[in-house]
Amino acid sequence: MELSDYKPAPVVKLDSLSDVNDIGKPWRYEDGDYTVTRTCPWSPPGCHPVGCGLKLYVNEDGRLEHVEGDENHPVTQGRLCPRCITLKDYVYSPARILTPMKRDRSERGNADAWEECSWDEAFAIIKENYERIVAEYGPETIIGMSGTGREGGTMSLYPTMVFGTPNYCYMQSGYACYTPRLAAAAYITGSTYSEWDYAGALPDRWDDERYTLTEVLVMWGKAPLESNPDGFFGHAVVDAMRRGTRLIQIDPRVNWLSARADIFIQLRAGTDTALAMAMLDIIIKEDLYDHEFVEYWCYGFEQLAERVATMPAEKAAEICQVPVEKIYAAARMYAKAKPAAIMWGLAVDQKTDGMQNSQCIIALQAITGNFDRPGGQLVPGADAGHNELGFGYKECIPDELFQKMIGMDQYPAYCNMILNSQCDLMLEALETEKPYPIRMGFYMASNPLSNTSMEPKRWHDALCKSLEFCIGIDLFMNASIQATCDIFLPIATTAEREGTVFTHYAPCTVTAGFMHKAVDCGGLPSDMELAYRLGKYLHPERFSKWANEHELVEAFRLGVENGGKTFDEVSKCVVAQVPIEYYKYEKGLLRQDGQVGFATPTGRVELWSTAYNQFGEDPLPYYIEPEFSPVSKPELVDEYPLILTTGARVTAFFHSENRQIPYTRELNPDPLLEINPKTAQEKGIADGQWVRVWNMFGEALMKAKVTDAVDEKTVHGQHGWWFPEQDGSEPNLYGTFRSQINNLCPNGHMGKLGFGAPNKCLICNVEPVSESYDTDMNLIWEKFGKLV
Amino acid sequence: MTAYGLLIDYEFCTGCQSCEVACKEIHNIPVGQWGIRVLDDGPWECSDGKFNWNKIPTPTRLCDLCVERTDKGQQPFCVHHCLAGVMQWGTVEDLAKELEEKPNQVLFVPKPYQY
C-alpha cells in the first residue's frame, strides 16, 4: 500500500440508515456538547482486526458518554456488535485496573496481597529480575505468552526487542488457530490465507464494476457471524445472501447459516479431510475442474487425482456419517458455480490432520479456478504483510539464540515459519526443565488458564513451579495473572489509544483503519507504547532511533520513519480501502522476483507439495481418523459414548473477555453445554439443568442447553469461562477450573509438522447433577454495573 | 396522528443481539429488563430434512421507538446497529408497502402501554 492510498474510503449507505446522518464527517468534529472522534478499534476489548467504524462522543469533562457505529465505514456501515456497543461500560468498568501493582512471589495466588505502585517502581522491579534471570539462566529462559485477537498478542516486538528471547509462544496446543491454515497456504501456494472476496476493497462494494457476485459460498467449519474470524466482518455473508449468494454449510453443529444453506452437511466431528478428498475425487472424475488453470498453474494434478481416488464418496459418506448424495450434490454445486469460494474456519485447524484438511481445501479452490477471480478467493500478493512477524528478530536475536527456540529441532516447519516456540514442547520444557528451564514469563494479551491453553491445570502447575518472575499486562485481573504474576501493568482501551488495524492481520487486507485517542484514563499505554517504554528502559540502545512511542507506531505499522508526521497525516482518513488486483499470478504480482506464477519453487499451486515433502510430511493429502473417536476407540464407547466438540463463539464474548460487563454477560450468563433432546432424555437431563461432562483428561460443570443444534451423538461445550464475580484467590481463581471445557482437551496430539489439536473432535460422557450454579445477574449488576 | 413502526426482515435476522444491547445502552435499562428481545424459534428439523430457525426481535412494553432520536431525524438505536441490516423504522404506511414487496417480514407498531 502506497502512502497516497490512505484516503477516506467512499461511503456506501445502508438502506436502513436515515437521511439525517454523519456521512462525510471528518476524523474529529463537534456535535452539540460533544467532541466526536471517529476511530477503527482494534483492542482492547479483544477482537480480530475488523476495525468496525466507531464514533466516540466525549463531553466537556473528557468523559466518553456515548458510543455509536460509524456509517462512514465502507464494510460495517454503522453496524456494531454488542461488544463495541458496550465499549463505555468496558472503559469505565469498576473492575478495571488503572495503576501498576506489585506482589511478593510468596503471595502468588493471594488476591488481597497486591499493592499499588508507581510505573517507575514497577519498571525497576522488572529490570532487577530480568537482568538477574538473563545473567543466571540466559534470555532463552523467558517466555512471552500470547493469546489471540488483541494487538499485544501479535507483537513480536515484546519478546524480541524488549526482552530478547526467541521464545514467543502462542499458548494453544499445536497453534490450532488460523496459523496452521496460513502455513498450509504458504507452503502450497506461496501466499497465505486466501480470503473470500466480499468486495471489501472495492469503492462501490457489491455494485462495483470489477466485482462479480459469488454464486456459491462454502462455509467449512466456520461460524463467521459470531466470530468475525481473523478480521472478516461476519455479516458480509448476510449482505451477499440478500443479493443472491447461495450457501453450502459443512459443520457438525447447526448454526443459523445451516438453516439458510441449500446443502448442509452435518458431518461427524473431525472427519472433514475425508469429505474434502471425496469432493476432489468427484470433481476430477466428473470432469468439473478448470482445465486451463490446472494445466497452466497447478503442479502434481495427476498424483492428487490418484490419491483422492482412494477416498470415493461412498467411503467418505461412511466415515463422515452423512448421506452420500449430499457429498455429490455439494461437490457439483461448488464446482459448477462461477465464481465460488470456500471460507475455511477454525475447525480445520483443530484436528490432527488439519494440515491435510487445508491442503484439500486449497486444492478445491485451485482446480475450480477460483483463485484471484472476482468473487472467488483473494490471494495475498507479494506486497502483503505489515511488518509484524519478524520485527526485531534480526537485530535482537542472534542466530545462536534463535536456534534455541523451543521446538526448533523437532518442528522446524512450525518454528521457522511462524517464529514461535512449539507450544506443546514448551509445556514439557516448563514441566521437565528440558532442554533448559523456563524462568521468566510475561503475558501478551492472553489468559491461558481460562481460555487459550488445553489441560489448563497442567499449565497452571508448570508455570507456578518454573517461573521465578512473571508480568501480567492487561486491563482486568484474571485467573492466569492472579495465579502466576508478581507485577501487573495496566494498559489502555481502544478509546484511549492510537494505532492501526489492517483486516485479516495483513494478508488479503481490504481496509486499513486507524485508531484515534478520544479519552484518557490516566495516561495508560497501549501494548505497543508499553513495549516502547519498557523496552527503552531495559535496552535504551535498541529504541534510541525513535524519539517517542508515536514514532515507533509509525515505523512498525507504516514502515515509515518521519518523526510521526506521516502517521498523523494519513491517520486522518480513519479508514481507507486497500487497492487490490485480480489474477495476480498472471501479472507477476505474487512473487518477489516479479515473474508470473505463484511464489512456490515450481511457480505453481503445488497440489503435490514440495514443502510438505521437504519437511518429511506426505506431499499429498490423507485422512486420519480422530485419535479419540467412537471409531478409533471402540473400547471406550461405553465409558465415553458422546463426541465432544468445543469452542463455538457467541456475540456476547470475545473468548474469555466481557464476562464482567453486565450487558454482555446477561446475554449468556452461564457456561452452556449443547445436548440433543433425545440424548438429554436418555441421560435424565432437563433443559437448564447443570451437568458434569468428563473424559480421560478432566471434567467440567456446565449448564445443559437442550437443542437440536447438535445431533444425538454429539455435545458442544462453550469455552473461555471464568467468573470475575467470584473469589480470585487460590484455589478458586475466579472459578476458572470449575466450568472449564479445556480441562477435557489434551496437549501433545498435533500433526507431523507440529500444528493442530483435537479440540473439536474428542469423546466424553455427561451426567446430570442436582446442584445449581446459576449466575446471579443481580450480583453482577451490583458488582460491575456502576461505572466509575 | 401518524403511526410509526419497526419492520423486521426475519428471513435474515441472525440473532446477534445488537438490538437488545443497543436499546439497553441508550435507555440505561438495568439487567433483567429489556426494551427489545430476540425471540428464538429453532433449530428444529422439518420433514424435508431442512432446519427451521427464525429469530425475531420483538419490542417490549418499554420500547418508545427512540422518540428522542427519531424527532431529530435519526433512526432508533437498534436499527442503527443491526448487524444484518434487517430493521427499518418508518411510518406504518411506508413500511406496509415494503411488507407487500418482500415476504418473511413482520411489522411492529410498539407504543408503551399501561394497564
Short mmCIF file of N, CA, C and O in Angstrom, two decimals, chain A residues 129-142 163-164 440 539:
data_model
loop_
_atom_site.label_atom_id
_atom_site.label_comp_id
_atom_site.label_asym_id
_atom_site.label_seq_id
_atom_site.Cartn_x
_atom_site.Cartn_y
_atom_site.Cartn_z
N ASN A 129 14.79 -8.15 38.13
CA ASN A 129 14.55 -9.57 37.92
C ASN A 129 14.99 -10.04 36.53
O ASN A 129 15.54 -11.12 36.37
N TYR A 130 14.72 -9.18 35.54
CA TYR A 130 15.09 -9.52 34.17
C TYR A 130 16.60 -9.71 34.05
O TYR A 130 17.09 -10.71 33.52
N GLU A 131 17.34 -8.76 34.60
CA GLU A 131 18.80 -8.83 34.46
C GLU A 131 19.38 -10.01 35.24
O GLU A 131 20.30 -10.69 34.79
N ARG A 132 18.79 -10.25 36.39
CA ARG A 132 19.25 -11.39 37.19
C ARG A 132 19.00 -12.71 36.43
O ARG A 132 19.89 -13.56 36.30
N ILE A 133 17.80 -12.86 35.88
CA ILE A 133 17.44 -14.12 35.21
C ILE A 133 18.25 -14.31 33.93
O ILE A 133 18.74 -15.41 33.65
N VAL A 134 18.45 -13.24 33.17
CA VAL A 134 19.26 -13.34 31.95
C VAL A 134 20.69 -13.74 32.31
O VAL A 134 21.29 -14.62 31.68
N ALA A 135 21.24 -13.13 33.37
CA ALA A 135 22.62 -13.43 33.76
C ALA A 135 22.74 -14.87 34.28
O ALA A 135 23.69 -15.58 33.97
N GLU A 136 21.75 -15.27 35.04
CA GLU A 136 21.84 -16.58 35.68
C GLU A 136 21.50 -17.74 34.72
O GLU A 136 22.13 -18.78 34.73
N TYR A 137 20.44 -17.55 33.88
CA TYR A 137 19.95 -18.66 33.06
C TYR A 137 20.01 -18.41 31.56
O TYR A 137 19.90 -19.34 30.76
N GLY A 138 20.08 -17.17 31.14
CA GLY A 138 20.07 -16.85 29.70
C GLY A 138 18.72 -16.33 29.27
O GLY A 138 17.70 -16.67 29.87
N PRO A 139 18.74 -15.49 28.18
CA PRO A 139 17.48 -14.86 27.74
C PRO A 139 16.46 -15.86 27.19
O PRO A 139 15.27 -15.58 27.17
N GLU A 140 16.96 -17.05 26.77
CA GLU A 140 16.02 -18.03 26.22
C GLU A 140 15.09 -18.61 27.28
O GLU A 140 14.12 -19.29 26.94
N THR A 141 15.39 -18.36 28.54
CA THR A 141 14.53 -18.91 29.59
C THR A 141 13.34 -18.00 29.88
O THR A 141 12.64 -18.17 30.87
N ILE A 142 13.14 -17.02 29.00
CA ILE A 142 11.99 -16.12 29.15
C ILE A 142 10.93 -16.49 28.11
O ILE A 142 11.26 -16.71 26.94
N PHE A 163 12.59 -8.00 25.47
CA PHE A 163 13.20 -9.00 26.35
C PHE A 163 14.28 -9.86 25.68
O PHE A 163 14.96 -10.62 26.37
N GLY A 164 14.38 -9.80 24.36
CA GLY A 164 15.47 -10.52 23.69
C GLY A 164 15.40 -12.03 23.79
O GLY A 164 16.43 -12.70 23.85
N MET A 440 11.23 -17.02 33.42
CA MET A 440 10.51 -15.75 33.49
C MET A 440 9.44 -15.73 32.42
O MET A 440 9.62 -16.31 31.34
N HIS A 539 16.55 -1.66 27.40
CA HIS A 539 17.54 -1.67 26.32
C HIS A 539 17.48 -0.35 25.57
O HIS A 539 17.03 -0.31 24.41
#
